Coordinates of C-alpha atoms in Angstrom, one line a residue:
Chain A
M1 CA 114.5 139.7 78.6
E2 CA 116.7 137.0 80.3
A3 CA 118.8 139.7 81.8
L4 CA 115.6 141.2 83.3
Q5 CA 114.6 137.8 84.7
A6 CA 118.0 137.2 86.2
F7 CA 117.9 140.7 87.7
F8 CA 114.5 140.1 89.4
A9 CA 115.5 136.6 90.5
Q10 CA 118.5 138.2 92.3
Y11 CA 117.0 141.5 93.6
G12 CA 113.2 141.1 93.4
A13 CA 112.8 140.1 97.0
L14 CA 115.2 142.8 98.2
L15 CA 113.3 145.5 96.2
A16 CA 109.9 144.2 97.3
Q17 CA 111.0 144.4 100.9
G18 CA 112.5 147.8 100.4
T19 CA 109.3 149.1 98.7
W20 CA 107.2 147.7 101.6
D21 CA 109.4 149.3 104.2
T22 CA 109.3 152.6 102.5
I23 CA 105.5 152.5 102.2
V24 CA 105.1 151.5 105.9
M25 CA 107.6 154.2 107.0
T26 CA 105.9 156.9 105.0
F27 CA 102.3 155.9 105.8
V28 CA 102.8 155.5 109.6
S29 CA 104.8 158.8 109.7
T30 CA 102.2 160.6 107.8
V31 CA 99.4 159.4 110.2
F32 CA 101.4 160.5 113.3
A33 CA 102.4 163.8 111.6
Y34 CA 98.8 164.6 111.1
V35 CA 97.8 163.5 114.6
I36 CA 100.3 166.2 115.8
G37 CA 100.0 168.7 112.9
I38 CA 96.3 169.1 112.7
P39 CA 95.9 170.4 116.3
L40 CA 98.9 172.6 115.8
G41 CA 97.6 174.1 112.5
V42 CA 94.2 174.7 114.0
L43 CA 95.7 176.4 117.1
V44 CA 97.8 178.7 114.8
V45 CA 94.7 179.8 112.9
V46 CA 92.4 180.1 116.0
T47 CA 94.9 182.1 118.0
A48 CA 96.0 184.4 115.1
P49 CA 95.3 188.1 115.5
D50 CA 92.3 187.8 113.2
G51 CA 91.3 184.4 114.6
L52 CA 88.4 183.3 116.7
K53 CA 90.4 183.4 120.0
P54 CA 93.3 185.8 119.3
H55 CA 96.3 185.3 121.7
R56 CA 99.4 187.1 120.6
A57 CA 102.0 185.5 122.9
F58 CA 100.7 181.9 122.4
N59 CA 100.5 182.4 118.7
R60 CA 104.0 183.8 118.5
V61 CA 105.5 180.9 120.5
L62 CA 103.6 178.4 118.4
G63 CA 104.9 180.1 115.2
W64 CA 108.5 179.9 116.5
I65 CA 108.2 176.2 117.3
V66 CA 106.8 175.4 113.9
N67 CA 109.4 177.5 112.2
I68 CA 112.3 176.0 114.1
G69 CA 111.0 172.5 113.2
R70 CA 110.8 173.6 109.5
S71 CA 114.2 175.2 109.4
I72 CA 116.3 172.2 110.4
P73 CA 117.4 170.2 107.4
F74 CA 116.0 166.7 107.7
I75 CA 119.4 165.0 107.3
I76 CA 120.7 166.9 110.3
L77 CA 117.6 166.3 112.4
L78 CA 117.9 162.6 111.6
V79 CA 121.3 162.4 113.2
A80 CA 120.6 164.9 116.0
L81 CA 117.5 163.0 117.1
I82 CA 119.3 159.6 117.4
P83 CA 119.3 159.6 121.3
F84 CA 115.6 160.7 121.4
T85 CA 114.7 158.1 118.8
R86 CA 116.4 155.4 120.9
F87 CA 114.5 156.6 123.9
V88 CA 111.1 156.5 122.2
V89 CA 111.3 153.2 120.1
G90 CA 114.4 151.6 121.6
T91 CA 116.5 151.7 118.4
S92 CA 117.6 154.2 115.8
L93 CA 117.8 151.6 113.1
G94 CA 115.3 150.2 110.6
V95 CA 111.7 151.2 110.0
P96 CA 110.9 152.2 113.6
G97 CA 114.1 154.2 113.9
A98 CA 113.2 156.1 110.8
I99 CA 109.6 156.9 111.8
V100 CA 110.5 159.0 114.9
P101 CA 112.6 161.6 113.0
L102 CA 110.2 161.6 110.1
V103 CA 107.3 162.4 112.4
V104 CA 109.3 165.2 114.2
S105 CA 110.2 166.7 110.9
A106 CA 106.9 166.4 109.2
S107 CA 104.6 167.6 112.0
P108 CA 105.5 171.3 111.6
F109 CA 105.2 170.9 107.9
V110 CA 101.7 169.5 108.3
A111 CA 100.8 172.3 110.7
R112 CA 101.6 174.8 108.0
M113 CA 99.7 172.9 105.4
V114 CA 96.7 172.6 107.6
E115 CA 97.0 176.3 108.5
Q116 CA 97.0 177.2 104.8
S117 CA 94.0 175.0 104.0
L118 CA 91.9 176.5 106.9
R119 CA 92.8 180.0 105.8
E120 CA 91.2 179.3 102.4
V121 CA 87.8 178.9 104.2
D122 CA 85.6 181.9 103.4
G123 CA 85.5 184.2 106.5
D124 CA 81.8 184.8 105.8
L125 CA 81.1 181.2 106.6
I126 CA 82.8 181.6 110.0
E127 CA 80.8 184.7 110.7
A128 CA 77.6 182.9 109.7
A129 CA 78.4 180.1 112.1
Q130 CA 79.0 182.6 114.8
S131 CA 75.7 184.3 114.1
F132 CA 74.0 181.0 114.9
G133 CA 75.7 180.7 118.2
A134 CA 78.5 178.3 117.3
S135 CA 81.3 178.0 119.9
T136 CA 84.9 178.1 118.8
W137 CA 85.3 174.4 119.0
Q138 CA 82.1 173.8 117.0
I139 CA 83.3 176.2 114.3
V140 CA 86.6 174.2 114.1
Y141 CA 85.0 170.8 113.6
K142 CA 81.8 171.7 111.9
V143 CA 83.0 174.5 109.6
Y144 CA 86.7 174.9 109.3
L145 CA 87.7 171.2 108.9
P146 CA 84.8 170.0 106.7
E147 CA 84.9 173.1 104.5
A148 CA 88.6 172.7 104.0
L149 CA 88.5 168.9 103.5
P150 CA 89.3 168.9 99.7
S151 CA 92.2 171.2 100.3
L152 CA 93.4 169.1 103.3
I153 CA 93.4 166.0 101.2
R154 CA 95.5 167.7 98.5
G155 CA 97.8 168.8 101.3
A156 CA 98.0 165.2 102.6
A157 CA 99.1 164.0 99.2
I158 CA 101.9 166.6 99.1
T159 CA 102.9 165.7 102.7
F160 CA 103.0 162.0 101.9
I161 CA 105.2 162.6 98.9
T162 CA 107.5 164.9 101.0
I163 CA 107.9 162.3 103.7
F164 CA 108.4 159.7 101.0
G165 CA 111.4 161.7 99.9
Y166 CA 112.7 162.2 103.4
S167 CA 112.4 158.5 104.1
A168 CA 115.1 157.9 101.4
M169 CA 117.5 160.0 103.5
A170 CA 116.6 157.9 106.5
G171 CA 118.2 155.1 104.6
T172 CA 121.6 156.7 105.0
V173 CA 121.7 156.1 108.7
G174 CA 120.3 152.6 108.5
G175 CA 116.7 153.4 108.2
G176 CA 115.9 150.7 105.6
G177 CA 113.6 151.0 102.7
L178 CA 114.4 152.0 99.1
G179 CA 116.7 154.8 100.0
D180 CA 118.8 152.3 102.0
I181 CA 119.0 150.0 99.0
A182 CA 119.8 152.7 96.6
I183 CA 122.7 153.9 98.8
R184 CA 124.1 150.4 99.6
Y185 CA 123.9 148.9 96.1
G186 CA 123.8 151.9 93.8
Y187 CA 126.3 154.2 95.5
Q188 CA 128.6 151.9 97.5
R189 CA 128.7 148.9 95.1
Y190 CA 128.2 150.8 91.8
Q191 CA 125.2 148.6 90.8
N192 CA 123.4 151.0 88.6
N193 CA 120.7 148.6 87.7
V194 CA 119.5 148.4 91.3
M195 CA 119.7 152.2 91.5
I196 CA 117.6 152.6 88.4
A197 CA 115.1 150.0 89.6
T198 CA 114.6 152.0 92.9
I199 CA 114.1 155.2 91.0
V200 CA 111.5 153.6 88.8
I201 CA 109.6 152.3 91.8
L202 CA 109.8 155.7 93.5
V203 CA 108.5 157.6 90.5
V204 CA 105.6 155.1 90.0
L205 CA 104.6 155.3 93.7
V206 CA 104.7 159.1 93.7
Q207 CA 102.5 159.3 90.6
L208 CA 100.0 156.9 92.2
I209 CA 99.8 158.8 95.4
Q210 CA 99.4 162.2 93.7
T211 CA 96.7 160.8 91.4
A212 CA 94.9 159.2 94.4
G213 CA 95.0 162.5 96.2
D214 CA 93.7 164.5 93.3
V215 CA 90.9 162.1 92.4
S216 CA 89.6 161.8 96.0
A217 CA 89.8 165.6 96.6
R218 CA 87.8 166.2 93.4
K219 CA 85.3 163.5 94.2
L220 CA 84.7 164.8 97.8
D221 CA 84.5 168.4 96.8
K222 CA 80.8 169.4 96.7
R223 CA 81.7 172.6 95.0
N224 CA 82.0 170.5 91.8
R225 CA 78.6 170.1 90.3
Chain B
M1 CA 61.5 194.6 121.2
I2 CA 65.0 195.7 120.4
E3 CA 66.2 198.9 122.1
I4 CA 69.4 200.5 121.1
K5 CA 70.5 203.3 123.4
H6 CA 73.3 205.8 122.8
L7 CA 75.3 203.2 120.9
S8 CA 78.7 204.1 119.5
K9 CA 81.3 202.0 117.8
T10 CA 84.8 203.1 117.3
Y11 CA 87.3 200.9 115.6
N12 CA 90.9 201.0 116.9
A13 CA 89.7 203.2 119.8
D14 CA 93.0 202.8 121.6
D15 CA 95.0 204.3 118.7
A16 CA 94.0 207.9 117.9
A17 CA 95.8 207.9 114.5
R18 CA 93.9 204.9 113.3
A19 CA 90.6 205.4 115.2
H20 CA 87.5 205.3 113.1
Q21 CA 84.0 206.1 114.4
A22 CA 81.7 203.8 112.6
L23 CA 78.6 204.5 114.7
V24 CA 77.8 207.7 116.7
D25 CA 75.2 207.8 119.5
I26 CA 72.6 205.6 117.8
D27 CA 69.1 205.5 119.4
L28 CA 66.6 203.1 117.9
T29 CA 63.6 201.2 119.0
I30 CA 62.4 198.3 116.9
D31 CA 59.0 196.9 118.0
D32 CA 57.9 193.2 117.9
G33 CA 56.5 192.4 114.5
D34 CA 58.2 195.3 112.7
V35 CA 59.9 195.0 109.4
F36 CA 62.5 197.6 110.1
G37 CA 64.7 199.0 107.4
I38 CA 68.1 200.6 108.0
I39 CA 69.0 202.4 104.9
G40 CA 72.3 203.9 103.9
E41 CA 75.2 203.9 101.4
S42 CA 78.0 201.5 101.8
G43 CA 80.3 202.6 104.5
A44 CA 77.6 204.4 106.4
G45 CA 77.8 201.9 109.3
K46 CA 74.6 199.9 108.7
S47 CA 76.5 196.6 108.6
T48 CA 78.2 197.4 111.9
L49 CA 74.9 198.5 113.4
V50 CA 73.1 195.3 112.6
R51 CA 76.0 193.2 113.9
C52 CA 75.8 195.0 117.2
I53 CA 72.3 193.5 117.7
N54 CA 73.7 189.9 117.9
L55 CA 77.0 191.2 119.2
L56 CA 79.1 190.0 116.3
E57 CA 80.4 193.5 116.8
R58 CA 80.9 194.9 120.3
P59 CA 79.7 198.4 120.9
T60 CA 82.3 200.8 122.3
S61 CA 79.6 202.4 124.4
G62 CA 75.8 202.3 124.7
R63 CA 73.4 199.5 125.4
V64 CA 71.6 196.9 123.4
I65 CA 68.4 195.7 125.1
I66 CA 66.4 192.8 123.7
D67 CA 63.0 192.0 125.1
G68 CA 63.9 193.9 128.2
Q69 CA 67.2 192.1 128.8
D70 CA 70.4 194.1 128.6
V71 CA 72.5 191.9 126.4
T72 CA 75.4 194.3 125.8
D73 CA 77.9 192.6 128.2
L74 CA 76.9 189.0 127.6
S75 CA 79.7 186.5 127.2
G76 CA 80.4 182.8 127.0
K77 CA 77.4 180.5 126.9
Q78 CA 74.8 183.2 127.4
L79 CA 76.2 185.1 124.4
L80 CA 76.0 182.0 122.2
E81 CA 72.4 181.4 123.4
L82 CA 71.4 184.9 122.5
R83 CA 72.8 184.6 119.0
A84 CA 71.0 181.3 118.6
R85 CA 67.7 183.1 119.3
I86 CA 68.4 185.6 116.5
G87 CA 68.4 184.4 112.9
M88 CA 70.7 186.1 110.3
I89 CA 70.9 186.0 106.5
F90 CA 73.7 187.5 104.4
Q91 CA 74.4 189.2 101.1
N92 CA 76.4 186.3 99.7
F93 CA 74.1 183.7 101.4
S94 CA 77.1 182.2 103.3
L95 CA 75.9 178.6 102.8
F96 CA 78.3 175.8 103.8
Q97 CA 79.6 174.6 100.4
Q98 CA 80.4 171.1 101.6
R99 CA 77.1 170.5 103.3
S100 CA 73.9 169.5 101.5
V101 CA 70.9 171.8 101.6
L102 CA 69.3 169.7 104.3
R103 CA 72.5 169.8 106.4
N104 CA 72.8 173.6 106.0
V105 CA 69.4 174.0 107.5
T106 CA 70.1 171.5 110.3
F107 CA 73.3 173.3 111.2
P108 CA 71.9 175.6 113.9
L109 CA 70.0 172.7 115.4
E110 CA 73.2 170.6 115.5
L111 CA 74.8 173.3 117.6
A112 CA 71.9 173.1 120.0
G113 CA 72.3 169.3 120.3
T114 CA 68.8 168.5 118.8
S115 CA 68.5 164.8 117.8
K116 CA 69.1 163.9 114.2
A117 CA 65.5 162.8 113.5
E118 CA 64.0 165.9 115.0
R119 CA 66.3 168.3 113.3
E120 CA 65.8 166.7 109.9
K121 CA 62.1 166.8 110.4
R122 CA 62.3 170.5 111.2
A123 CA 64.6 171.1 108.2
H124 CA 62.2 169.4 105.8
E125 CA 59.3 171.5 107.1
L126 CA 61.4 174.7 106.6
L127 CA 62.5 173.7 103.1
E128 CA 58.8 173.2 102.2
L129 CA 58.1 176.6 103.7
V130 CA 60.6 178.3 101.5
G131 CA 59.6 176.3 98.4
L132 CA 62.6 174.0 98.1
G133 CA 61.1 170.8 99.4
D134 CA 62.7 168.8 96.5
Y135 CA 66.2 170.1 97.0
A136 CA 67.1 168.6 100.4
N137 CA 69.9 166.5 98.9
S138 CA 71.3 169.1 96.6
Y139 CA 74.4 171.1 97.3
P140 CA 74.6 174.9 97.3
V141 CA 76.7 175.1 94.1
Q142 CA 73.8 173.4 92.2
L143 CA 71.3 176.2 93.2
S144 CA 70.6 179.7 91.8
G145 CA 71.2 182.7 93.9
G146 CA 67.6 183.1 94.8
Q147 CA 67.4 179.4 95.8
Q148 CA 70.5 179.7 97.9
Q149 CA 69.0 182.7 99.8
R150 CA 65.9 180.6 100.4
V151 CA 68.0 177.9 102.0
A152 CA 69.7 180.6 104.1
I153 CA 66.3 181.8 105.2
A154 CA 65.3 178.3 106.1
R155 CA 68.6 177.9 108.1
A156 CA 68.0 181.2 109.9
L157 CA 64.5 180.0 110.9
A158 CA 65.7 176.6 112.2
N159 CA 65.9 177.7 115.9
R160 CA 62.5 179.4 115.7
P161 CA 64.0 182.9 116.3
S162 CA 61.8 185.9 117.2
I163 CA 64.2 188.2 115.3
M164 CA 65.8 187.9 111.9
L165 CA 68.6 190.1 110.7
C166 CA 69.0 190.6 107.0
D167 CA 72.4 192.0 105.8
E168 CA 71.8 193.3 102.2
A169 CA 70.0 190.0 101.7
T170 CA 68.8 190.9 98.1
S171 CA 71.8 192.9 96.9
A172 CA 73.3 190.0 95.0
L173 CA 70.0 189.1 93.3
D174 CA 68.2 190.3 90.2
T175 CA 65.0 192.4 90.4
M176 CA 62.6 189.5 89.9
T177 CA 64.4 187.3 92.5
T178 CA 64.6 190.2 94.9
H179 CA 60.9 190.6 94.7
Q180 CA 60.3 186.9 95.4
I181 CA 62.7 186.9 98.4
L182 CA 61.0 190.0 99.8
E183 CA 57.6 188.4 99.5
L184 CA 59.0 185.4 101.4
L185 CA 60.3 187.6 104.1
R186 CA 57.0 189.4 104.3
S187 CA 55.1 186.2 104.7
I188 CA 57.6 185.0 107.4
N189 CA 57.0 188.3 109.2
E190 CA 53.2 188.1 108.9
E191 CA 52.6 184.4 109.5
L192 CA 55.4 183.5 111.9
G193 CA 55.4 186.9 113.6
V194 CA 59.2 187.2 113.2
T195 CA 60.6 190.7 113.7
I196 CA 62.8 191.6 110.7
V197 CA 65.7 194.0 110.7
L198 CA 66.8 194.6 107.2
I199 CA 69.7 196.7 106.0
T200 CA 69.9 197.9 102.5
H201 CA 71.1 200.6 100.2
S202 CA 68.0 200.3 98.1
M203 CA 65.0 202.6 98.7
A204 CA 63.0 200.3 96.5
V205 CA 63.6 197.3 98.8
A206 CA 62.8 199.4 101.9
D207 CA 59.6 200.7 100.2
A208 CA 58.5 197.2 99.3
I209 CA 58.7 195.6 102.7
C210 CA 59.5 197.9 105.6
N211 CA 56.9 199.5 107.9
R212 CA 59.5 201.6 109.5
V213 CA 62.9 202.9 108.3
A214 CA 65.9 204.7 109.7
V215 CA 68.3 206.4 107.4
I216 CA 72.0 206.3 108.4
D217 CA 74.7 208.6 107.1
G218 CA 78.3 208.8 108.4
G219 CA 77.5 206.6 111.4
R220 CA 74.5 208.7 112.6
I221 CA 70.8 208.2 112.2
V222 CA 69.6 211.2 110.2
E223 CA 66.0 210.3 109.8
E224 CA 63.6 207.8 111.2
G225 CA 59.9 207.0 110.9
E226 CA 57.0 205.2 109.2
T227 CA 58.1 204.2 105.7
S228 CA 55.3 206.0 104.0
E229 CA 55.9 209.2 105.9
V230 CA 59.7 209.2 105.3
F231 CA 59.2 208.6 101.6
A232 CA 56.5 211.2 101.3
H233 CA 58.2 213.9 103.3
P234 CA 61.9 213.2 103.4
Q235 CA 63.7 215.6 105.8
A236 CA 67.4 214.7 105.7
Q237 CA 69.6 215.5 102.8
M238 CA 70.8 211.9 102.6
T239 CA 67.2 210.6 102.4
R240 CA 66.4 213.0 99.6
A241 CA 69.6 211.9 97.8
L242 CA 68.8 208.2 98.2
L243 CA 65.4 208.9 96.8
G244 CA 67.0 210.7 93.9
I245 CA 65.3 214.0 94.6
E246 CA 68.4 216.1 94.8
G247 CA 70.4 214.4 92.0
Q248 CA 73.9 213.5 92.8
V249 CA 74.8 212.2 96.2
T250 CA 77.5 214.3 97.9
A251 CA 80.4 212.0 98.9

């Protein structure tokens, strides 16, 4: 018990700061990734061969861009983007320095998640909307997005947790957060207790986010009686 | 009045190997106030034909003329306006699952930019009309099939259409419910003067509600006329088969 008190007296503030940094990094990155990823995912679905406005060339190019984004391992993207990150936020270090590569990496991921959610919407509903004279844009924001909402929320929980994992890697190039602490204390200084503490915090946070996503998706889904 | 002239529809017309003629040289005239039945087996082309009326399907050749206006080549805003003037209901109801009953009915009015107060007033009237006045705040999943189709009918009427298309509207319903839905469609036809085009594979449905029918087989109209006449003196083999006169239907 005393050992635990001593541990928190020594590392409590550090871990609290790391946890906060990780949450901020992940949350801000998720928001920006969705700001970019939703329009991309919508465009992929709408311009697909069986979509509302088929456009083969545009759809292909979009697909390539998304795939390229998805195929570069995050740890490499992180380093490759350093000049770009400096250009955008003025530094490649700390929380702001981590957010840029996280957003670049997560946006194509989000685009695919959104695409998948929209494809789950029953094609009959799209046809019904067309039969009432809905425009493409009206179908997107009055049918596709609202009908896919529960699925989009589940996707957002998965995205959040994925970015959460990536954010730990950002720690390796000075990104801050729990990943940074785990590397500096756990790996470089062999302080296993700090390492274990970060793992416990990460596991608890992931569980909380997953549960929040599941519960809100279920509550919002009007298909449940 | 709906006039369909020499209408053909070929899928994959540009690829001879995959080309499929769904409709061949269809001529039909549907008068105002008709309840017009298009009868045929699945795959006969009736779904495609009804979708050519609101141009959810584009005819490969031929014309579609509605109230004297050739609509075949409409595009953009004019096409959307045409569709808004034609109500449609579906076999599986196609209600928006995440919208309440009320907001399903207001959907076509939202598209048109009608004010919230006005469209909700209209939706409540329509829900009364279809006998679901108490269900405005329910969600589709909470309703029976018959109730869902009533909501779909209210939704199709929101824009005060002069024409309503019914795509196998009772095929997913039991006999009793089918009867109730057909009665509702009949009263809509008689009291609101809405022209109804109904496609079905069921002679019983056509007999119950249609004043005129056309029988479609292999993408061609094989017989057309007053319902009573067609049923009393069927000429085409397919009509006789559908009526069960000649036993098994030849595939």
